GROMACS .gro file of C-alpha atoms in nm:
model
  369
    1MET     CA    1  -0.258  -1.606   2.885
    2VAL     CA    2  -0.168  -1.307   2.668
    3PRO     CA    3   0.215  -1.335   2.719
    4GLU     CA    4   0.198  -1.709   2.647
    5GLU     CA    5  -0.003  -1.640   2.332
    6TYR     CA    6   0.253  -1.397   2.206
    7LEU     CA    7   0.530  -1.640   2.279
    8HIS     CA    8   0.362  -1.926   2.092
    9ALA     CA    9   0.252  -1.699   1.802
   10ILE     CA   10   0.613  -1.591   1.735
   11ALA     CA   11   0.737  -1.948   1.767
   12LEU     CA   12   0.462  -2.078   1.536
   13ARG     CA   13   0.531  -1.811   1.275
   14GLU     CA   14   0.903  -1.897   1.286
   15CYS     CA   15   0.835  -2.257   1.167
   16SER     CA   16   0.967  -2.296   0.815
   17LEU     CA   17   0.637  -2.385   0.641
   18ILE     CA   18   0.401  -2.178   0.855
   19GLY     CA   19   0.342  -1.860   0.659
   20ASP     CA   20   0.063  -1.611   0.730
   21ILE     CA   21  -0.206  -1.810   0.552
   22ASN     CA   22  -0.117  -2.141   0.718
   23PHE     CA   23  -0.091  -1.960   1.050
   24HIS     CA   24  -0.453  -1.840   1.015
   25LYS     CA   25  -0.573  -2.188   0.917
   26LEU     CA   26  -0.422  -2.328   1.239
   27ILE     CA   27  -0.573  -2.049   1.448
   28ARG     CA   28  -0.917  -2.112   1.300
   29THR     CA   29  -0.885  -2.482   1.370
   30PHE     CA   30  -0.733  -2.477   1.721
   31GLY     CA   31  -0.852  -2.139   1.850
   32SER     CA   32  -0.516  -1.993   1.959
   33ALA     CA   33  -0.144  -2.003   1.878
   34GLU     CA   34  -0.081  -2.183   2.209
   35GLU     CA   35  -0.328  -2.459   2.133
   36ALA     CA   36  -0.199  -2.490   1.776
   37TRP     CA   37   0.156  -2.525   1.915
   38LYS     CA   38   0.048  -2.802   2.151
   39ARG     CA   39  -0.189  -2.997   1.921
   40ALA     CA   40  -0.129  -2.929   1.551
   41LYS     CA   41   0.156  -3.177   1.501
   42LYS     CA   42  -0.071  -3.467   1.607
   43GLU     CA   43  -0.409  -3.328   1.491
   44TYR     CA   44  -0.301  -3.152   1.170
   45SER     CA   45  -0.566  -3.334   0.966
   46LYS     CA   46  -0.830  -3.124   1.139
   47ALA     CA   47  -0.700  -2.810   0.955
   48GLU     CA   48  -0.804  -2.781   0.595
   49GLY     CA   49  -0.507  -2.786   0.353
   50ILE     CA   50  -0.249  -2.862   0.623
   51GLY     CA   51  -0.027  -3.171   0.575
   52ARG     CA   52   0.223  -3.358   0.789
   53LYS     CA   53   0.520  -3.177   0.628
   54THR     CA   54   0.365  -2.832   0.703
   55VAL     CA   55   0.359  -2.902   1.079
   56ALA     CA   56   0.692  -3.083   1.104
   57ASP     CA   57   0.867  -2.795   1.278
   58ILE     CA   58   0.594  -2.726   1.535
   59GLY     CA   59   0.706  -2.803   1.888
   60ASN     CA   60   1.072  -2.729   1.828
   61SER     CA   61   1.204  -2.581   2.151
   62ASP     CA   62   1.456  -2.366   1.958
   63TYR     CA   63   1.164  -2.158   1.825
   64LEU     CA   64   1.030  -2.104   2.175
   65ARG     CA   65   1.374  -1.982   2.288
   66PHE     CA   66   1.385  -1.755   1.984
   67ALA     CA   67   1.041  -1.617   2.075
   68GLU     CA   68   1.150  -1.548   2.432
   69LYS     CA   69   1.448  -1.346   2.303
   70GLU     CA   70   1.223  -1.162   2.054
   71ILE     CA   71   0.985  -1.054   2.328
   72GLN     CA   72   1.277  -0.941   2.542
   73PHE     CA   73   1.414  -0.742   2.247
   74CYS     CA   74   1.079  -0.576   2.191
   75GLU     CA   75   1.030  -0.491   2.558
   76LYS     CA   76   1.381  -0.336   2.570
   77ASN     CA   77   1.325  -0.127   2.255
   78ASP     CA   78   0.963  -0.012   2.314
   79ILE     CA   79   0.827  -0.222   2.031
   80ARG     CA   80   0.468  -0.337   2.042
   81ILE     CA   81   0.370  -0.681   1.913
   82HIS     CA   82   0.030  -0.700   1.747
   83LEU     CA   83  -0.140  -1.029   1.667
   84ARG     CA   84  -0.393  -1.044   1.389
   85HIS     CA   85  -0.605  -1.315   1.547
   86LEU     CA   86  -0.646  -1.094   1.856
   87LYS     CA   87  -0.767  -0.816   1.623
   88GLN     CA   88  -0.470  -0.595   1.706
   89ILE     CA   89  -0.356  -0.503   1.357
   90PRO     CA   90  -0.506  -0.210   1.157
   91PHE     CA   91  -0.866  -0.290   1.059
   92LEU     CA   92  -0.827  -0.243   0.687
   93LEU     CA   93  -0.515  -0.456   0.678
   94ASN     CA   94  -0.707  -0.722   0.870
   95GLU     CA   95  -0.946  -0.755   0.576
   96CYS     CA   96  -0.671  -0.890   0.352
   97ASP     CA   97  -0.653  -1.269   0.323
   98ASP     CA   98  -0.274  -1.266   0.341
   99ALA     CA   99  -0.245  -1.006   0.617
  100PRO     CA  100   0.054  -1.056   0.852
  101ALA     CA  101  -0.007  -1.282   1.146
  102ILE     CA  102   0.223  -1.057   1.351
  103LEU     CA  103   0.291  -0.687   1.313
  104TYR     CA  104   0.564  -0.511   1.513
  105GLN     CA  105   0.512  -0.140   1.581
  106LYS     CA  106   0.741   0.132   1.713
  107GLY     CA  107   0.583   0.474   1.778
  108ASN     CA  108   0.223   0.583   1.747
  109PHE     CA  109  -0.035   0.475   1.492
  110ASP     CA  110  -0.393   0.601   1.534
  111ASP     CA  111  -0.598   0.353   1.337
  112SER     CA  112  -0.910   0.572   1.368
  113LEU     CA  113  -0.756   0.831   1.133
  114PRO     CA  114  -0.801   0.808   0.755
  115LYS     CA  115  -0.491   0.681   0.571
  116VAL     CA  116  -0.342   0.725   0.226
  117SER     CA  117  -0.045   0.529   0.095
  118ILE     CA  118   0.194   0.715  -0.135
  119VAL     CA  119   0.471   0.529  -0.322
  120GLY     CA  120   0.703   0.579  -0.612
  121THR     CA  121   1.051   0.539  -0.760
  122ARG     CA  122   1.378   0.587  -0.578
  123ASN     CA  123   1.481   0.800  -0.879
  124MET     CA  124   1.233   1.079  -0.824
  125THR     CA  125   1.237   1.367  -1.070
  126SER     CA  126   1.158   1.734  -0.999
  127TYR     CA  127   0.811   1.665  -1.144
  128GLY     CA  128   0.738   1.401  -0.886
  129LYS     CA  129   0.888   1.609  -0.606
  130GLN     CA  130   0.669   1.908  -0.696
  131PHE     CA  131   0.358   1.689  -0.699
  132VAL     CA  132   0.428   1.551  -0.350
  133CYS     CA  133   0.497   1.902  -0.218
  134ASP     CA  134   0.178   2.038  -0.373
  135PHE     CA  135  -0.031   1.745  -0.245
  136PHE     CA  136   0.079   1.789   0.114
  137GLU     CA  137   0.036   2.163   0.097
  138ALA     CA  138  -0.319   2.123  -0.028
  139SER     CA  139  -0.414   1.848   0.214
  140LYS     CA  140  -0.252   1.989   0.528
  141PRO     CA  141  -0.587   2.097   0.686
  142SER     CA  142  -0.696   1.726   0.689
  143LYS     CA  143  -0.638   1.482   0.969
  144TYR     CA  144  -0.493   1.164   0.817
  145ILE     CA  145  -0.188   0.938   0.820
  146SER     CA  146   0.044   0.909   0.522
  147VAL     CA  147   0.198   0.567   0.464
  148SER     CA  148   0.505   0.485   0.266
  149GLY     CA  149   0.815   0.259   0.268
  150LEU     CA  150   1.106   0.473   0.396
  151ALA     CA  151   1.306   0.414   0.073
  152LEU     CA  152   1.498   0.688  -0.100
  153GLY     CA  153   1.322   0.905  -0.354
  154VAL     CA  154   0.945   0.935  -0.338
  155ASP     CA  155   0.911   0.752  -0.005
  156LYS     CA  156   1.158   0.982   0.160
  157GLU     CA  157   0.987   1.291   0.020
  158VAL     CA  158   0.645   1.168   0.146
  159HIS     CA  159   0.774   1.120   0.501
  160GLU     CA  160   0.958   1.455   0.499
  161GLN     CA  161   0.665   1.651   0.362
  162SER     CA  162   0.439   1.485   0.619
  163ILE     CA  163   0.663   1.597   0.898
  164LEU     CA  164   0.694   1.946   0.749
  165HIS     CA  165   0.311   1.983   0.732
  166LYS     CA  166   0.251   1.823   1.076
  167ILE     CA  167   0.079   1.518   0.929
  168PRO     CA  168   0.157   1.189   1.109
  169THR     CA  169   0.331   0.937   0.888
  170ALA     CA  170   0.395   0.565   0.905
  171ALA     CA  171   0.691   0.388   0.744
  172VAL     CA  172   0.655   0.018   0.663
  173LEU     CA  173   0.996  -0.156   0.677
  174ALA     CA  174   1.122  -0.456   0.484
  175HIS     CA  175   1.331  -0.588   0.772
  176GLY     CA  176   1.335  -0.629   1.148
  177PHE     CA  177   1.404  -0.356   1.404
  178HIS     CA  178   1.763  -0.465   1.464
  179THR     CA  179   1.866  -0.248   1.169
  180LEU     CA  180   1.751   0.041   0.953
  181TYR     CA  181   1.764   0.035   0.574
  182PRO     CA  182   1.868   0.242   0.396
  183SER     CA  183   2.104   0.373   0.669
  184LYS     CA  184   2.084   0.721   0.511
  185ASN     CA  185   1.728   0.744   0.642
  186ARG     CA  186   1.809   0.664   1.007
  187LYS     CA  187   1.771   1.032   1.109
  188LEU     CA  188   1.443   1.048   0.918
  189ALA     CA  189   1.315   0.736   1.098
  190ASP     CA  190   1.399   0.896   1.432
  191LYS     CA  191   1.219   1.213   1.325
  192ILE     CA  192   0.912   1.019   1.225
  193LEU     CA  193   0.892   0.879   1.578
  194GLU     CA  194   0.966   1.215   1.739
  195GLU     CA  195   0.680   1.372   1.548
  196GLY     CA  196   0.422   1.118   1.657
  197GLY     CA  197   0.447   0.873   1.363
  198ALA     CA  198   0.521   0.502   1.346
  199LEU     CA  199   0.755   0.244   1.208
  200LEU     CA  200   0.581  -0.088   1.117
  201THR     CA  201   0.711  -0.426   1.010
  202GLU     CA  202   0.598  -0.786   0.992
  203PHE     CA  203   0.960  -0.908   1.017
  204ASN     CA  204   1.115  -1.020   1.346
  205SER     CA  205   1.438  -0.866   1.468
  206SER     CA  206   1.661  -1.127   1.295
  207ARG     CA  207   1.534  -1.053   0.946
  208LYS     CA  208   1.767  -0.862   0.714
  209PRO     CA  209   1.646  -0.637   0.425
  210ASP     CA  210   1.654  -0.916   0.169
  211ARG     CA  211   1.531  -0.836  -0.179
  212GLU     CA  212   1.217  -1.054  -0.158
  213ASN     CA  213   1.108  -0.874   0.159
  214PHE     CA  214   1.037  -0.555  -0.028
  215ILE     CA  215   0.761  -0.701  -0.242
  216GLN     CA  216   0.615  -0.868   0.068
  217ARG     CA  217   0.633  -0.530   0.248
  218ASN     CA  218   0.443  -0.363  -0.034
  219ARG     CA  219   0.124  -0.562   0.031
  220ILE     CA  220   0.106  -0.404   0.381
  221ILE     CA  221   0.144  -0.054   0.233
  222ALA     CA  222  -0.138  -0.132  -0.008
  223GLY     CA  223  -0.361  -0.310   0.242
  224ILE     CA  224  -0.339  -0.066   0.529
  225SER     CA  225  -0.500   0.226   0.338
  226PRO     CA  226  -0.821   0.266   0.133
  227ALA     CA  227  -0.621   0.441  -0.139
  228THR     CA  228  -0.276   0.424  -0.290
  229ILE     CA  229  -0.113   0.700  -0.493
  230VAL     CA  230   0.167   0.610  -0.734
  231VAL     CA  231   0.375   0.918  -0.802
  232GLU     CA  232   0.644   0.801  -1.045
  233THR     CA  233   0.760   0.453  -1.143
  234GLY     CA  234   0.915   0.272  -1.435
  235PHE     CA  235   0.794  -0.045  -1.602
  236GLY     CA  236   0.805  -0.327  -1.350
  237GLY     CA  237   0.900  -0.093  -1.062
  238GLY     CA  238   0.825  -0.192  -0.704
  239SER     CA  239   0.542   0.060  -0.690
  240VAL     CA  240   0.363  -0.132  -0.966
  241SER     CA  241   0.348  -0.432  -0.732
  242THR     CA  242   0.204  -0.208  -0.461
  243ALA     CA  243  -0.067  -0.094  -0.708
  244THR     CA  244  -0.133  -0.458  -0.800
  245PHE     CA  245  -0.182  -0.549  -0.435
  246ALA     CA  246  -0.413  -0.252  -0.388
  247ASN     CA  247  -0.619  -0.360  -0.688
  248ASP     CA  248  -0.639  -0.716  -0.550
  249TYR     CA  249  -0.760  -0.577  -0.219
  250ASN     CA  250  -1.025  -0.370  -0.396
  251ARG     CA  251  -0.863  -0.039  -0.295
  252GLU     CA  252  -0.856   0.284  -0.490
  253VAL     CA  253  -0.535   0.345  -0.692
  254PHE     CA  254  -0.435   0.680  -0.837
  255ALA     CA  255  -0.136   0.742  -1.067
  256LEU     CA  256   0.040   1.058  -1.169
  257PRO     CA  257   0.058   1.068  -1.554
  258GLY     CA  258   0.368   1.186  -1.741
  259LYS     CA  259   0.528   1.204  -2.079
  260ILE     CA  260   0.557   0.872  -2.261
  261THR     CA  261   0.929   0.947  -2.311
  262ASP     CA  262   1.000   0.980  -1.932
  263PRO     CA  263   1.117   0.643  -1.804
  264TYR     CA  264   0.982   0.707  -1.453
  265SER     CA  265   0.639   0.792  -1.582
  266GLN     CA  266   0.599   0.484  -1.798
  267GLY     CA  267   0.481   0.263  -1.510
  268CYS     CA  268   0.216   0.515  -1.408
  269ASN     CA  269   0.098   0.561  -1.768
  270GLN     CA  270   0.069   0.187  -1.803
  271LEU     CA  271  -0.138   0.157  -1.486
  272ILE     CA  272  -0.371   0.425  -1.617
  273PHE     CA  273  -0.383   0.273  -1.968
  274GLN     CA  274  -0.470  -0.069  -1.825
  275ASN     CA  275  -0.739   0.082  -1.602
  276LYS     CA  276  -0.552  -0.028  -1.288
  277ALA     CA  277  -0.530   0.332  -1.162
  278SER     CA  278  -0.729   0.653  -1.199
  279CYS     CA  279  -0.549   0.932  -1.371
  280ILE     CA  280  -0.456   1.227  -1.151
  281SER     CA  281  -0.542   1.541  -1.350
  282ALA     CA  282  -0.581   1.794  -1.072
  283ILE     CA  283  -0.481   1.789  -0.708
  284LYS     CA  284  -0.815   1.930  -0.601
  285ASP     CA  285  -0.995   1.638  -0.768
  286LEU     CA  286  -0.760   1.392  -0.604
  287ILE     CA  287  -0.822   1.543  -0.264
  288ASN     CA  288  -1.197   1.526  -0.318
  289SER     CA  289  -1.169   1.162  -0.423
  290LEU     CA  290  -0.982   1.088  -0.104
  291GLY     CA  291  -1.249   1.260   0.101
  292PHE     CA  292  -1.029   1.557   0.193
  293ASN     CA  293  -1.279   1.812   0.052
  294HIS     CA  294  -1.286   2.044   0.347
  295SER     CA  295  -1.027   2.298   0.233
  296LYS     CA  296  -1.149   2.656   0.186
  297ALA     CA  297  -0.835   2.751   0.001
  298LYS     CA  298  -0.829   2.665  -0.369
  299PRO     CA  299  -0.575   2.385  -0.417
  300LYS     CA  300  -0.321   2.425  -0.693
  301GLU     CA  301  -0.417   2.230  -1.005
  302LEU     CA  302  -0.172   1.995  -1.167
  303PHE     CA  303  -0.296   2.095  -1.513
  304PRO     CA  304  -0.448   2.447  -1.555
  305TYR     CA  305  -0.794   2.451  -1.705
  306SER     CA  306  -0.664   2.663  -1.997
  307GLU     CA  307  -0.475   2.352  -2.103
  308ILE     CA  308  -0.767   2.119  -2.043
  309ASN     CA  309  -1.002   2.322  -2.260
  310MET     CA  310  -0.787   2.287  -2.565
  311GLN     CA  311  -0.943   2.184  -2.897
  312LEU     CA  312  -1.010   1.810  -2.914
  313THR     CA  313  -0.941   1.603  -3.222
  314GLU     CA  314  -1.235   1.446  -3.408
  315ASN     CA  315  -1.172   1.101  -3.251
  316GLN     CA  316  -1.131   1.251  -2.902
  317LEU     CA  317  -1.451   1.453  -2.941
  318ILE     CA  318  -1.660   1.153  -3.056
  319ILE     CA  319  -1.545   0.937  -2.764
  320TYR     CA  320  -1.570   1.225  -2.507
  321GLN     CA  321  -1.927   1.314  -2.613
  322THR     CA  322  -2.036   0.950  -2.618
  323ILE     CA  323  -1.906   0.899  -2.263
  324GLN     CA  324  -2.074   1.227  -2.158
  325THR     CA  325  -2.403   1.084  -2.284
  326HIS     CA  326  -2.344   0.741  -2.126
  327PRO     CA  327  -2.184   0.793  -1.780
  328HIS     CA  328  -1.990   0.493  -1.644
  329VAL     CA  329  -2.002   0.326  -1.982
  330SER     CA  330  -1.786   0.015  -2.013
  331LEU     CA  331  -1.517  -0.020  -2.282
  332ASP     CA  332  -1.708  -0.300  -2.456
  333ASP     CA  333  -2.033  -0.102  -2.463
  334LEU     CA  334  -1.848   0.208  -2.585
  335ALA     CA  335  -1.694   0.010  -2.870
  336GLN     CA  336  -2.038  -0.114  -2.969
  337ILE     CA  337  -2.201   0.232  -2.952
  338ILE     CA  338  -1.946   0.400  -3.178
  339SER     CA  339  -1.870   0.089  -3.388
  340THR     CA  340  -1.497   0.106  -3.325
  341PRO     CA  341  -1.271  -0.175  -3.196
  342ALA     CA  342  -1.168  -0.145  -2.831
  343TYR     CA  343  -0.799  -0.148  -2.911
  344LYS     CA  344  -0.844   0.170  -3.117
  345ILE     CA  345  -1.043   0.340  -2.842
  346LEU     CA  346  -0.802   0.279  -2.554
  347PRO     CA  347  -0.522   0.512  -2.676
  348VAL     CA  348  -0.776   0.790  -2.725
  349ILE     CA  349  -0.915   0.732  -2.376
  350LEU     CA  350  -0.563   0.762  -2.227
  351GLU     CA  351  -0.516   1.094  -2.413
  352LEU     CA  352  -0.848   1.220  -2.272
  353GLU     CA  353  -0.748   1.111  -1.920
  354LEU     CA  354  -0.417   1.286  -1.950
  355LEU     CA  355  -0.609   1.599  -2.059
  356GLY     CA  356  -0.830   1.568  -1.750
  357LYS     CA  357  -1.147   1.508  -1.956
  358LEU     CA  358  -1.219   1.153  -1.839
  359LYS     CA  359  -1.198   0.949  -1.526
  360SER     CA  360  -1.164   0.566  -1.526
  361PHE     CA  361  -1.309   0.319  -1.275
  362SER     CA  362  -1.256  -0.045  -1.205
  363GLY     CA  363  -1.409  -0.279  -1.463
  364ARG     CA  364  -1.293  -0.056  -1.751
  365GLN     CA  365  -1.569   0.200  -1.702
  366PHE     CA  366  -1.537   0.570  -1.776
  367THR     CA  367  -1.710   0.898  -1.702
  368ALA     CA  368  -1.664   1.251  -1.836
  369ILE     CA  369  -1.532   1.523  -1.605
   0.00000   0.00000   0.00000
């Protein structure tokens, strides 16, 4: 039964209007991919939200032949095929409504280990590089898996630092296993596998690294981990989409703040300003937030406390002391307490977050550090 189920799952997912969500609807209705393949075209009305046009391709023998070749390709190249409806994909990813129906895996991925996703711009600066190096140095006593996208820049640095510090790493690809993009990272991909890590993709072997695949890939990076760290990104960068997915999945998001004049910090600053990410003020605090609070050595701080304890302005002091008195206060309540419009408070809150004096939470709530 299992081989037939894989065959029909791949064939079903190949149908032009059967995406991940429609795939899951058919599985819920008919119980398996094999049954859906046999019955859905005639009995589509049993599935909620499925119309005649949606199931028009089901039963096409070309898709079955494609699935046979895909299974042969995977067997030849030591690629495992995981089906969501058989509960074979990572458990956190499985919680997402739009999780992939099929996930292809090459290498090892221990789902019992904690995970953290780390993403950022392809145009990484020395500031971002130093942060990634310091983070992995401070967290190396922990047992966890780092997750990123095998792109140039921040992704590449994340995978390389993981390997350097003997931390398993997983790269989520935006294409099938017939190729490797970017080709510059082929040796790195091989090294990830050699060091006990994994390459993951939802795309079959025929799929090229088309532009739209990268946004689709980002939801897996966000969904597979309880927390996502955005190192550096510009306005509208791909990492912003990863953070958006993470917020939608109710995951923790952390962002590395930077100067407002630095183009590759503007996306991070915006995420913090809009309360879509917690501001990273010190690596030791980030590690504690991730649950990696075992380290006996004192982690290097991003901002020394001598800087944090600088004199606050009158506006900063009023807001800071009010939040100290009212932990987890919301923005609306804060505005009411100090009789100041919210739009005037937000810039000051961002300043205090950058100074490491405040921490933001979902729902525009704040607490003093």
